[in-house]
Short mmCIF file of N, CA and C in Angstrom, two decimals:
data_model
loop_
_atom_site.label_atom_id
_atom_site.label_comp_id
_atom_site.label_asym_id
_atom_site.label_seq_id
_atom_site.Cartn_x
_atom_site.Cartn_y
_atom_site.Cartn_z
N MET C 1 34.26 -27.21 -41.94
CA MET C 1 33.16 -26.43 -42.40
C MET C 1 32.32 -25.97 -41.24
N PRO C 2 32.07 -24.65 -41.10
CA PRO C 2 31.25 -24.17 -40.00
C PRO C 2 29.81 -24.64 -40.05
N ARG C 3 29.20 -24.84 -38.96
CA ARG C 3 27.87 -25.35 -38.88
C ARG C 3 26.87 -24.24 -39.22
N ALA C 4 25.83 -24.56 -39.86
CA ALA C 4 24.81 -23.60 -40.29
C ALA C 4 24.05 -23.10 -39.05
N LYS C 5 23.77 -21.85 -39.06
CA LYS C 5 23.06 -21.21 -37.91
C LYS C 5 21.59 -21.53 -38.04
N CYS C 6 21.00 -22.13 -36.95
CA CYS C 6 19.54 -22.42 -36.95
C CYS C 6 18.77 -21.16 -36.64
N ARG C 7 17.76 -20.95 -37.36
CA ARG C 7 16.90 -19.79 -37.13
C ARG C 7 15.70 -20.18 -36.23
N LYS C 8 15.36 -19.33 -35.36
CA LYS C 8 14.20 -19.54 -34.49
C LYS C 8 12.93 -19.25 -35.26
N PRO C 9 11.87 -19.97 -35.03
CA PRO C 9 10.63 -19.69 -35.73
C PRO C 9 10.05 -18.32 -35.28
N TYR C 10 9.24 -17.74 -36.12
CA TYR C 10 8.72 -16.42 -35.84
C TYR C 10 7.68 -16.53 -34.70
N ASP C 11 7.81 -15.72 -33.72
CA ASP C 11 6.91 -15.64 -32.62
C ASP C 11 6.34 -14.25 -32.54
N PRO C 12 5.06 -14.03 -32.87
CA PRO C 12 4.51 -12.66 -32.88
C PRO C 12 4.41 -12.08 -31.46
N ALA C 13 4.33 -12.89 -30.44
CA ALA C 13 4.20 -12.38 -29.07
C ALA C 13 5.52 -11.75 -28.63
N ALA C 14 6.61 -12.19 -29.15
CA ALA C 14 7.92 -11.67 -28.75
C ALA C 14 8.18 -10.28 -29.25
N THR C 15 7.53 -9.83 -30.30
CA THR C 15 7.73 -8.56 -30.89
C THR C 15 7.26 -7.45 -29.98
N HIS C 16 6.24 -7.74 -29.18
CA HIS C 16 5.64 -6.70 -28.29
C HIS C 16 5.81 -7.07 -26.84
N ASP C 17 6.93 -7.58 -26.51
CA ASP C 17 7.22 -7.90 -25.12
C ASP C 17 7.51 -6.62 -24.37
N ARG C 18 6.62 -6.23 -23.41
CA ARG C 18 6.73 -4.96 -22.70
C ARG C 18 7.41 -5.06 -21.38
N ARG C 19 8.01 -6.21 -21.09
CA ARG C 19 8.65 -6.40 -19.79
C ARG C 19 10.00 -5.67 -19.79
N SER C 20 10.33 -5.13 -18.67
CA SER C 20 11.59 -4.42 -18.53
C SER C 20 12.72 -5.44 -18.44
N GLN C 21 13.79 -5.19 -19.17
CA GLN C 21 14.94 -6.08 -19.13
C GLN C 21 16.01 -5.67 -18.18
N ASP C 22 15.98 -4.41 -17.77
CA ASP C 22 17.03 -3.92 -16.88
C ASP C 22 16.34 -3.07 -15.77
N LEU C 23 16.93 -3.13 -14.61
CA LEU C 23 16.42 -2.37 -13.47
C LEU C 23 17.56 -1.52 -12.90
N PRO C 24 17.20 -0.43 -12.21
CA PRO C 24 18.26 0.39 -11.60
C PRO C 24 19.02 -0.43 -10.59
N PHE C 25 20.20 0.03 -10.25
CA PHE C 25 21.12 -0.73 -9.38
C PHE C 25 20.48 -1.02 -8.01
N ASN C 26 19.81 -0.05 -7.41
CA ASN C 26 19.28 -0.21 -6.05
C ASN C 26 17.73 -0.48 -6.04
N ALA C 27 17.24 -1.05 -7.11
CA ALA C 27 15.81 -1.30 -7.19
C ALA C 27 15.37 -2.43 -6.28
N GLU C 28 14.28 -2.24 -5.59
CA GLU C 28 13.64 -3.31 -4.83
C GLU C 28 12.23 -3.43 -5.34
N VAL C 29 11.95 -4.49 -6.07
CA VAL C 29 10.69 -4.61 -6.74
C VAL C 29 10.04 -5.99 -6.41
N ALA C 30 8.74 -6.03 -6.63
CA ALA C 30 7.96 -7.30 -6.53
C ALA C 30 7.03 -7.36 -7.69
N THR C 31 6.74 -8.52 -8.18
CA THR C 31 5.85 -8.70 -9.28
C THR C 31 4.40 -8.64 -8.77
N VAL C 32 3.56 -8.01 -9.55
CA VAL C 32 2.15 -7.97 -9.23
C VAL C 32 1.34 -8.16 -10.54
N GLU C 33 0.19 -8.82 -10.45
CA GLU C 33 -0.67 -9.04 -11.58
C GLU C 33 -1.71 -7.93 -11.64
N ILE C 34 -1.80 -7.28 -12.80
CA ILE C 34 -2.72 -6.14 -12.98
C ILE C 34 -3.48 -6.31 -14.28
N ASP C 35 -4.58 -5.52 -14.45
CA ASP C 35 -5.30 -5.52 -15.68
C ASP C 35 -4.47 -4.94 -16.81
N ASP C 36 -4.50 -5.57 -17.96
CA ASP C 36 -3.73 -5.16 -19.13
C ASP C 36 -4.43 -3.90 -19.70
N PRO C 37 -3.71 -2.74 -19.73
CA PRO C 37 -4.30 -1.55 -20.32
C PRO C 37 -4.44 -1.60 -21.77
N LEU C 38 -3.70 -2.41 -22.47
CA LEU C 38 -3.75 -2.49 -23.88
C LEU C 38 -4.45 -3.80 -24.35
N ALA C 39 -5.28 -4.39 -23.48
CA ALA C 39 -5.92 -5.65 -23.80
C ALA C 39 -7.00 -5.50 -24.83
N LEU C 40 -7.20 -6.51 -25.61
CA LEU C 40 -8.32 -6.55 -26.58
C LEU C 40 -9.54 -7.11 -25.91
N GLU C 41 -9.33 -8.01 -25.02
CA GLU C 41 -10.46 -8.64 -24.31
C GLU C 41 -10.48 -8.12 -22.84
N PRO C 42 -11.69 -7.84 -22.32
CA PRO C 42 -11.69 -7.36 -20.95
C PRO C 42 -11.33 -8.47 -19.96
N GLY C 43 -10.62 -8.12 -18.93
CA GLY C 43 -10.21 -9.11 -17.94
C GLY C 43 -8.83 -9.72 -18.15
N GLU C 44 -8.15 -9.37 -19.20
CA GLU C 44 -6.81 -9.92 -19.47
C GLU C 44 -5.86 -9.28 -18.44
N LYS C 45 -4.90 -10.08 -17.97
CA LYS C 45 -3.95 -9.64 -16.97
C LYS C 45 -2.56 -9.70 -17.49
N ILE C 46 -1.72 -8.85 -16.90
CA ILE C 46 -0.27 -8.89 -17.19
C ILE C 46 0.45 -8.77 -15.86
N PHE C 47 1.74 -9.13 -15.86
CA PHE C 47 2.56 -9.00 -14.68
C PHE C 47 3.40 -7.77 -14.81
N ALA C 48 3.45 -7.00 -13.74
CA ALA C 48 4.24 -5.76 -13.73
C ALA C 48 5.08 -5.73 -12.49
N PHE C 49 6.07 -4.87 -12.48
CA PHE C 49 6.90 -4.68 -11.28
C PHE C 49 6.35 -3.55 -10.45
N ARG C 50 6.36 -3.69 -9.16
CA ARG C 50 5.97 -2.65 -8.21
C ARG C 50 7.15 -2.36 -7.29
N SER C 51 7.48 -1.11 -7.16
CA SER C 51 8.56 -0.74 -6.28
C SER C 51 8.15 -0.83 -4.85
N ILE C 52 9.00 -1.50 -4.04
CA ILE C 52 8.66 -1.69 -2.64
C ILE C 52 9.72 -1.05 -1.73
N ARG C 53 10.59 -0.25 -2.33
CA ARG C 53 11.72 0.30 -1.51
C ARG C 53 11.26 1.23 -0.43
N ASN C 54 10.36 2.17 -0.74
CA ASN C 54 9.83 3.08 0.28
C ASN C 54 8.42 2.83 0.68
N ASP C 55 8.02 1.56 0.56
CA ASP C 55 6.63 1.16 0.82
C ASP C 55 6.55 0.00 1.78
N PRO C 56 6.56 0.26 3.11
CA PRO C 56 6.55 -0.89 4.02
C PRO C 56 5.35 -1.80 3.86
N LEU C 57 4.20 -1.23 3.54
CA LEU C 57 2.99 -2.03 3.40
C LEU C 57 3.15 -2.92 2.17
N GLY C 58 3.59 -2.42 1.08
CA GLY C 58 3.88 -3.20 -0.12
C GLY C 58 4.91 -4.29 0.09
N ARG C 59 5.92 -3.99 0.91
CA ARG C 59 6.98 -4.96 1.20
C ARG C 59 6.38 -6.10 2.00
N LEU C 60 5.58 -5.80 3.03
CA LEU C 60 4.99 -6.79 3.84
C LEU C 60 4.05 -7.70 3.00
N HIS C 61 3.31 -7.14 2.05
CA HIS C 61 2.44 -7.89 1.19
C HIS C 61 3.22 -8.76 0.23
N ALA C 62 4.29 -8.17 -0.34
CA ALA C 62 5.08 -8.93 -1.28
C ALA C 62 5.82 -10.16 -0.65
N HIS C 63 6.14 -9.98 0.63
CA HIS C 63 6.82 -11.08 1.32
C HIS C 63 5.83 -11.99 2.06
N ARG C 64 4.55 -11.84 1.75
CA ARG C 64 3.51 -12.67 2.28
C ARG C 64 3.41 -12.61 3.87
N GLN C 65 3.71 -11.49 4.40
CA GLN C 65 3.63 -11.33 5.86
C GLN C 65 2.25 -10.76 6.27
N ILE C 66 1.53 -10.17 5.30
CA ILE C 66 0.16 -9.78 5.54
C ILE C 66 -0.64 -10.31 4.33
N ASP C 67 -1.95 -10.47 4.52
CA ASP C 67 -2.77 -10.99 3.45
C ASP C 67 -3.37 -9.84 2.62
N ASP C 68 -4.17 -10.16 1.61
CA ASP C 68 -4.75 -9.19 0.70
C ASP C 68 -5.72 -8.23 1.43
N THR C 69 -6.51 -8.77 2.37
CA THR C 69 -7.44 -7.90 3.07
C THR C 69 -6.73 -6.91 3.96
N GLN C 70 -5.71 -7.31 4.67
CA GLN C 70 -4.93 -6.38 5.44
C GLN C 70 -4.24 -5.31 4.56
N TYR C 71 -3.73 -5.77 3.38
CA TYR C 71 -3.11 -4.84 2.45
C TYR C 71 -4.11 -3.78 1.96
N ARG C 72 -5.28 -4.25 1.59
CA ARG C 72 -6.31 -3.31 1.07
C ARG C 72 -6.79 -2.36 2.18
N SER C 73 -6.88 -2.85 3.40
CA SER C 73 -7.32 -1.95 4.46
C SER C 73 -6.23 -0.90 4.78
N GLY C 74 -4.96 -1.28 4.69
CA GLY C 74 -3.89 -0.31 4.87
C GLY C 74 -3.88 0.73 3.76
N ARG C 75 -4.15 0.35 2.53
CA ARG C 75 -4.24 1.28 1.42
C ARG C 75 -5.44 2.20 1.59
N ALA C 76 -6.55 1.67 2.08
CA ALA C 76 -7.74 2.50 2.33
C ALA C 76 -7.46 3.55 3.34
N PHE C 77 -6.71 3.21 4.42
CA PHE C 77 -6.31 4.13 5.45
C PHE C 77 -5.42 5.24 4.85
N GLN C 78 -4.43 4.83 4.00
CA GLN C 78 -3.53 5.79 3.39
C GLN C 78 -4.34 6.70 2.47
N ASN C 79 -5.28 6.19 1.74
CA ASN C 79 -6.10 7.01 0.85
C ASN C 79 -6.91 8.04 1.63
N ASP C 80 -7.48 7.58 2.73
CA ASP C 80 -8.24 8.55 3.58
C ASP C 80 -7.29 9.62 4.14
N TRP C 81 -6.15 9.26 4.51
CA TRP C 81 -5.18 10.21 5.04
C TRP C 81 -4.81 11.25 3.98
N GLU C 82 -4.55 10.79 2.74
CA GLU C 82 -4.23 11.72 1.65
C GLU C 82 -5.41 12.71 1.35
N LYS C 83 -6.62 12.15 1.40
CA LYS C 83 -7.83 12.99 1.15
C LYS C 83 -7.95 14.05 2.24
N ALA C 84 -7.84 13.58 3.47
CA ALA C 84 -8.05 14.53 4.60
C ALA C 84 -6.91 15.54 4.72
N GLU C 85 -5.71 15.17 4.36
CA GLU C 85 -4.56 16.04 4.44
C GLU C 85 -4.65 17.23 3.45
N ARG C 86 -5.15 16.94 2.27
CA ARG C 86 -5.30 17.97 1.24
C ARG C 86 -6.47 18.89 1.62
N GLY C 87 -6.27 20.12 1.56
CA GLY C 87 -7.36 21.01 1.96
C GLY C 87 -6.89 22.45 2.06
N PRO C 88 -7.65 23.21 2.74
CA PRO C 88 -7.33 24.63 2.87
C PRO C 88 -6.00 24.82 3.63
N ARG C 89 -5.25 25.71 3.16
CA ARG C 89 -3.92 26.04 3.79
C ARG C 89 -4.00 27.37 4.42
N ALA C 90 -3.10 27.63 5.33
CA ALA C 90 -3.04 28.94 6.00
C ALA C 90 -2.53 29.97 4.99
N VAL C 91 -2.90 31.14 5.22
CA VAL C 91 -2.48 32.28 4.36
C VAL C 91 -1.04 32.57 4.66
N ASP C 92 -0.23 32.62 3.58
CA ASP C 92 1.21 32.92 3.75
C ASP C 92 1.37 34.42 3.67
N THR C 93 1.59 35.07 4.82
CA THR C 93 1.66 36.56 4.81
C THR C 93 3.01 37.04 4.30
N THR C 94 4.01 36.15 4.13
CA THR C 94 5.34 36.60 3.65
C THR C 94 5.34 36.77 2.17
N ARG C 95 4.39 36.16 1.48
CA ARG C 95 4.33 36.30 0.02
C ARG C 95 3.71 37.62 -0.39
N GLU C 96 4.13 38.09 -1.52
CA GLU C 96 3.57 39.35 -1.98
C GLU C 96 2.17 39.15 -2.52
N TYR C 97 1.27 40.08 -2.25
CA TYR C 97 -0.11 40.01 -2.70
C TYR C 97 -0.16 40.23 -4.25
N VAL C 98 -0.90 39.36 -4.89
CA VAL C 98 -1.04 39.48 -6.33
C VAL C 98 -2.53 39.54 -6.69
N ASP C 99 -2.89 40.53 -7.56
CA ASP C 99 -4.28 40.60 -8.06
C ASP C 99 -4.64 39.34 -8.78
N GLY C 100 -5.85 38.83 -8.54
CA GLY C 100 -6.29 37.65 -9.28
C GLY C 100 -5.70 36.37 -8.69
N GLY C 101 -5.20 36.43 -7.53
CA GLY C 101 -4.62 35.23 -6.89
C GLY C 101 -5.71 34.18 -6.66
N GLN C 102 -5.25 32.99 -6.40
CA GLN C 102 -6.18 31.89 -6.24
C GLN C 102 -6.97 32.05 -4.90
N GLN C 103 -8.23 31.69 -4.93
CA GLN C 103 -9.00 31.68 -3.74
C GLN C 103 -8.73 30.40 -2.97
N ARG C 104 -9.12 30.42 -1.73
CA ARG C 104 -8.99 29.24 -0.91
C ARG C 104 -9.85 28.10 -1.43
N GLU C 105 -9.36 26.86 -1.28
CA GLU C 105 -10.13 25.71 -1.65
C GLU C 105 -11.16 25.45 -0.58
N ALA C 106 -12.36 25.09 -0.99
CA ALA C 106 -13.36 24.69 0.00
C ALA C 106 -13.14 23.26 0.38
N ILE C 107 -13.53 22.94 1.59
CA ILE C 107 -13.47 21.53 2.04
C ILE C 107 -14.50 20.74 1.38
N THR C 108 -14.16 19.64 0.71
CA THR C 108 -15.13 18.88 -0.03
C THR C 108 -15.79 17.85 0.94
N GLU C 109 -16.85 17.27 0.39
CA GLU C 109 -17.56 16.22 1.16
C GLU C 109 -16.68 14.95 1.34
N ALA C 110 -15.86 14.66 0.34
CA ALA C 110 -14.96 13.49 0.45
C ALA C 110 -13.96 13.72 1.56
N GLN C 111 -13.46 14.95 1.69
CA GLN C 111 -12.53 15.23 2.80
C GLN C 111 -13.15 15.09 4.13
N CYS C 112 -14.40 15.52 4.24
CA CYS C 112 -15.11 15.41 5.57
C CYS C 112 -15.34 13.95 5.89
N GLN C 113 -15.75 13.14 4.91
CA GLN C 113 -15.97 11.73 5.17
C GLN C 113 -14.64 11.01 5.50
N ALA C 114 -13.54 11.37 4.82
CA ALA C 114 -12.27 10.77 5.11
C ALA C 114 -11.82 11.15 6.53
N THR C 115 -12.07 12.36 6.95
CA THR C 115 -11.70 12.79 8.31
C THR C 115 -12.51 12.05 9.35
N LEU C 116 -13.80 11.86 9.08
CA LEU C 116 -14.59 11.10 10.02
C LEU C 116 -14.17 9.64 10.11
N ARG C 117 -13.80 9.00 8.98
CA ARG C 117 -13.30 7.66 9.01
C ARG C 117 -11.96 7.56 9.79
N LEU C 118 -11.08 8.54 9.60
CA LEU C 118 -9.84 8.59 10.34
C LEU C 118 -10.05 8.73 11.85
N ASN C 119 -11.02 9.58 12.22
CA ASN C 119 -11.33 9.76 13.65
C ASN C 119 -11.85 8.45 14.23
N ARG C 120 -12.68 7.77 13.46
CA ARG C 120 -13.23 6.49 13.92
C ARG C 120 -12.13 5.43 14.04
N ALA C 121 -11.21 5.42 13.09
CA ALA C 121 -10.10 4.48 13.11
C ALA C 121 -9.21 4.74 14.40
N GLU C 122 -8.92 6.00 14.63
CA GLU C 122 -8.14 6.35 15.84
C GLU C 122 -8.85 5.91 17.07
N HIS C 123 -10.11 6.05 17.12
CA HIS C 123 -10.88 5.63 18.29
C HIS C 123 -10.82 4.11 18.48
N GLU C 124 -11.00 3.40 17.38
CA GLU C 124 -11.04 1.93 17.46
C GLU C 124 -9.66 1.33 17.71
N LEU C 125 -8.61 1.93 17.17
CA LEU C 125 -7.23 1.39 17.33
C LEU C 125 -6.65 1.73 18.66
N GLY C 126 -7.09 2.85 19.25
CA GLY C 126 -6.49 3.31 20.52
C GLY C 126 -5.29 4.14 20.24
N ALA C 127 -4.70 4.69 21.25
CA ALA C 127 -3.58 5.62 21.12
C ALA C 127 -2.36 4.89 20.56
N ASP C 128 -2.04 3.71 21.13
CA ASP C 128 -0.83 3.00 20.73
C ASP C 128 -0.98 2.43 19.31
N GLY C 129 -2.18 1.88 19.02
CA GLY C 129 -2.42 1.28 17.68
C GLY C 129 -2.41 2.33 16.61
N SER C 130 -3.05 3.47 16.88
CA SER C 130 -3.10 4.55 15.86
C SER C 130 -1.70 5.14 15.63
N ALA C 131 -0.90 5.25 16.68
CA ALA C 131 0.47 5.73 16.57
C ALA C 131 1.30 4.77 15.71
N LEU C 132 1.16 3.46 15.97
CA LEU C 132 1.89 2.46 15.19
C LEU C 132 1.47 2.47 13.70
N VAL C 133 0.14 2.52 13.45
CA VAL C 133 -0.34 2.58 12.09
C VAL C 133 0.17 3.81 11.39
N HIS C 134 0.15 4.96 12.08
CA HIS C 134 0.63 6.23 11.48
C HIS C 134 2.13 6.10 11.16
N ASP C 135 2.91 5.58 12.07
CA ASP C 135 4.33 5.45 11.83
C ASP C 135 4.65 4.60 10.62
N VAL C 136 3.92 3.46 10.47
CA VAL C 136 4.21 2.53 9.38
C VAL C 136 3.61 2.96 8.07
N LEU C 137 2.29 3.31 8.11
CA LEU C 137 1.59 3.58 6.85
C LEU C 137 1.81 4.97 6.32
N ILE C 138 1.97 5.93 7.19
CA ILE C 138 2.05 7.37 6.76
C ILE C 138 3.55 7.79 6.67
N LEU C 139 4.30 7.54 7.73
CA LEU C 139 5.70 7.92 7.78
C LEU C 139 6.63 6.88 7.03
N GLY C 140 6.13 5.70 6.77
CA GLY C 140 6.93 4.69 6.00
C GLY C 140 7.98 4.07 6.88
N MET C 141 7.82 3.92 8.12
CA MET C 141 8.85 3.35 8.98
C MET C 141 8.80 1.81 9.00
N THR C 142 9.93 1.20 9.20
CA THR C 142 9.97 -0.25 9.37
C THR C 142 9.78 -0.58 10.85
N MET C 143 9.64 -1.89 11.15
CA MET C 143 9.46 -2.24 12.53
C MET C 143 10.69 -1.92 13.37
N GLU C 144 11.84 -2.04 12.76
CA GLU C 144 13.09 -1.70 13.47
C GLU C 144 13.10 -0.24 13.78
N GLN C 145 12.70 0.61 12.84
CA GLN C 145 12.67 2.09 13.12
C GLN C 145 11.61 2.43 14.13
N VAL C 146 10.50 1.72 14.12
CA VAL C 146 9.46 1.98 15.15
C VAL C 146 10.03 1.70 16.51
N GLY C 147 10.72 0.56 16.64
CA GLY C 147 11.33 0.20 17.89
C GLY C 147 12.33 1.19 18.36
N GLN C 148 13.20 1.63 17.45
CA GLN C 148 14.26 2.59 17.80
C GLN C 148 13.66 3.89 18.26
N ARG C 149 12.56 4.33 17.60
CA ARG C 149 11.91 5.58 17.97
C ARG C 149 11.36 5.47 19.39
N ARG C 150 10.97 4.31 19.81
CA ARG C 150 10.40 4.16 21.16
C ARG C 150 11.41 3.69 22.16
N GLY C 151 12.66 3.49 21.70
CA GLY C 151 13.71 3.09 22.62
C GLY C 151 13.68 1.56 22.93
N LEU C 152 13.09 0.80 22.02
CA LEU C 152 12.94 -0.69 22.19
C LEU C 152 13.61 -1.31 21.02
N ARG C 153 14.84 -1.77 21.19
CA ARG C 153 15.67 -2.20 20.06
C ARG C 153 15.80 -3.69 19.85
N THR C 154 15.22 -4.55 20.71
CA THR C 154 15.39 -6.01 20.59
C THR C 154 14.49 -6.57 19.56
N GLN C 155 14.82 -7.74 19.10
CA GLN C 155 14.07 -8.48 18.08
C GLN C 155 12.67 -8.82 18.63
N ARG C 156 12.58 -9.08 19.91
CA ARG C 156 11.28 -9.39 20.50
C ARG C 156 10.30 -8.29 20.34
N TRP C 157 10.77 -7.02 20.53
CA TRP C 157 9.90 -5.89 20.36
C TRP C 157 9.51 -5.70 18.88
N GLN C 158 10.41 -5.95 17.97
CA GLN C 158 10.10 -5.83 16.58
C GLN C 158 9.03 -6.87 16.18
N ASP C 159 9.10 -8.05 16.75
CA ASP C 159 8.08 -9.06 16.46
C ASP C 159 6.77 -8.63 17.07
N TYR C 160 6.81 -8.05 18.28
CA TYR C 160 5.57 -7.52 18.91
C TYR C 160 4.91 -6.49 18.02
N PHE C 161 5.72 -5.49 17.53
CA PHE C 161 5.16 -4.44 16.68
C PHE C 161 4.59 -5.01 15.41
N ALA C 162 5.19 -6.03 14.82
CA ALA C 162 4.66 -6.66 13.64
C ALA C 162 3.32 -7.33 13.90
N ARG C 163 3.23 -8.04 15.01
CA ARG C 163 1.93 -8.71 15.34
C ARG C 163 0.91 -7.60 15.67
N ARG C 164 1.26 -6.58 16.29
CA ARG C 164 0.33 -5.51 16.70
C ARG C 164 -0.18 -4.76 15.42
N LEU C 165 0.76 -4.58 14.44
CA LEU C 165 0.36 -3.96 13.19
C LEU C 165 -0.68 -4.83 12.46
N LYS C 166 -0.51 -6.14 12.45
CA LYS C 166 -1.45 -7.06 11.82
C LYS C 166 -2.80 -6.95 12.49
N GLU C 167 -2.82 -6.87 13.84
CA GLU C 167 -4.06 -6.72 14.56
C GLU C 167 -4.74 -5.42 14.19
N CYS C 168 -3.98 -4.37 14.05
CA CYS C 168 -4.53 -3.05 13.67
C CYS C 168 -5.10 -3.08 12.24
N LEU C 169 -4.40 -3.74 11.36
CA LEU C 169 -4.85 -3.84 10.00
C LEU C 169 -6.13 -4.70 9.89
N ASP C 170 -6.23 -5.73 10.73
CA ASP C 170 -7.46 -6.52 10.80
C ASP C 170 -8.59 -5.66 11.30
N ARG C 171 -8.37 -4.83 12.29
CA ARG C 171 -9.41 -3.93 12.82
C ARG C 171 -9.80 -2.91 11.76
N LEU C 172 -8.87 -2.38 10.98
CA LEU C 172 -9.17 -1.45 9.91
C LEU C 172 -9.99 -2.16 8.83
N ALA C 173 -9.71 -3.41 8.53
CA ALA C 173 -10.43 -4.17 7.54
C ALA C 173 -11.91 -4.29 7.98
N LEU C 174 -12.15 -4.53 9.28
CA LEU C 174 -13.54 -4.57 9.76
C LEU C 174 -14.20 -3.21 9.64
N MET C 175 -13.43 -2.16 9.94
CA MET C 175 -14.03 -0.81 9.92
C MET C 175 -14.36 -0.40 8.52
N TYR C 176 -13.50 -0.72 7.54
CA TYR C 176 -13.76 -0.34 6.13
C TYR C 176 -14.70 -1.33 5.42
N GLY C 177 -15.11 -2.34 6.13
CA GLY C 177 -16.04 -3.31 5.51
C GLY C 177 -15.40 -4.28 4.52
N LEU C 178 -14.12 -4.49 4.71
CA LEU C 178 -13.38 -5.43 3.81
C LEU C 178 -13.39 -6.81 4.39
N ALA C 179 -13.81 -6.99 5.66
CA ALA C 179 -13.87 -8.30 6.25
C ALA C 179 -15.11 -8.35 7.13
N THR C 180 -15.48 -9.53 7.50
CA THR C 180 -16.65 -9.74 8.38
C THR C 180 -16.18 -9.96 9.82
N PRO C 181 -16.98 -9.61 10.81
CA PRO C 181 -16.54 -9.74 12.20
C PRO C 181 -16.38 -11.20 12.64
N ASN C 182 -17.22 -12.09 12.08
CA ASN C 182 -17.16 -13.50 12.46
C ASN C 182 -16.84 -14.30 11.21
N LYS C 183 -16.10 -15.35 11.40
CA LYS C 183 -15.75 -16.21 10.28
C LYS C 183 -17.02 -16.91 9.86
N VAL C 184 -17.21 -17.03 8.54
CA VAL C 184 -18.35 -17.69 7.96
C VAL C 184 -18.07 -19.18 8.04
N PRO C 185 -18.98 -20.00 8.64
CA PRO C 185 -18.71 -21.43 8.73
C PRO C 185 -18.81 -22.09 7.33
N VAL C 186 -17.91 -23.01 7.10
CA VAL C 186 -17.93 -23.70 5.82
C VAL C 186 -18.70 -25.01 6.04
N LYS C 187 -19.64 -25.24 5.11
CA LYS C 187 -20.45 -26.46 5.22
C LYS C 187 -19.60 -27.65 4.90
N ASP C 188 -19.91 -28.69 5.65
CA ASP C 188 -19.16 -30.00 5.37
C ASP C 188 -19.62 -30.52 4.04
N ARG C 189 -18.59 -31.04 3.33
CA ARG C 189 -18.89 -31.61 2.02
C ARG C 189 -19.41 -33.00 2.19
N GLN C 190 -20.43 -33.36 1.45
CA GLN C 190 -21.00 -34.66 1.49
C GLN C 190 -20.61 -35.35 0.17
N CYS C 191 -19.94 -36.46 0.30
CA CYS C 191 -19.50 -37.19 -0.91
C CYS C 191 -20.50 -38.22 -1.27
#
């Protein structure tokens, strides 16, 4: 006689499981905790997947090679770069003139502020540091690619570029106000 099939008890949470069960073949993802957009209570969190395939900064953060402050300072730099990059474009004389065409966009105050912060970052990081930060954060290069671009292919140089990038991210964190210049002393606990 066949054995009776046991039924699982009803679980209402399982009916609305929003986690992905399958990923593309070449996916490179990391889990990240975010605010739940469908939450009933404010502050509820869910875990989501973040693609790190074309994101060197996200990859470094997911593998715990940089901390949260360095990650946020890198994202702030990328955000400023995107704001400053968007703006008025040159007139394309090869295109046919059309009545009622769009006028040029004016430069906004946010773009001006982003450009000023980028100029300050370039000044504080120096020529080598700003080139390294640009290669990694804007062009999306890995440390190996940075070394190859400069003709330095050994592991020692890759380690140097990784340490130098961390120093630059720390400097950006100070500049963006995400860190303090001096460590705050911790008071001794009295038992």
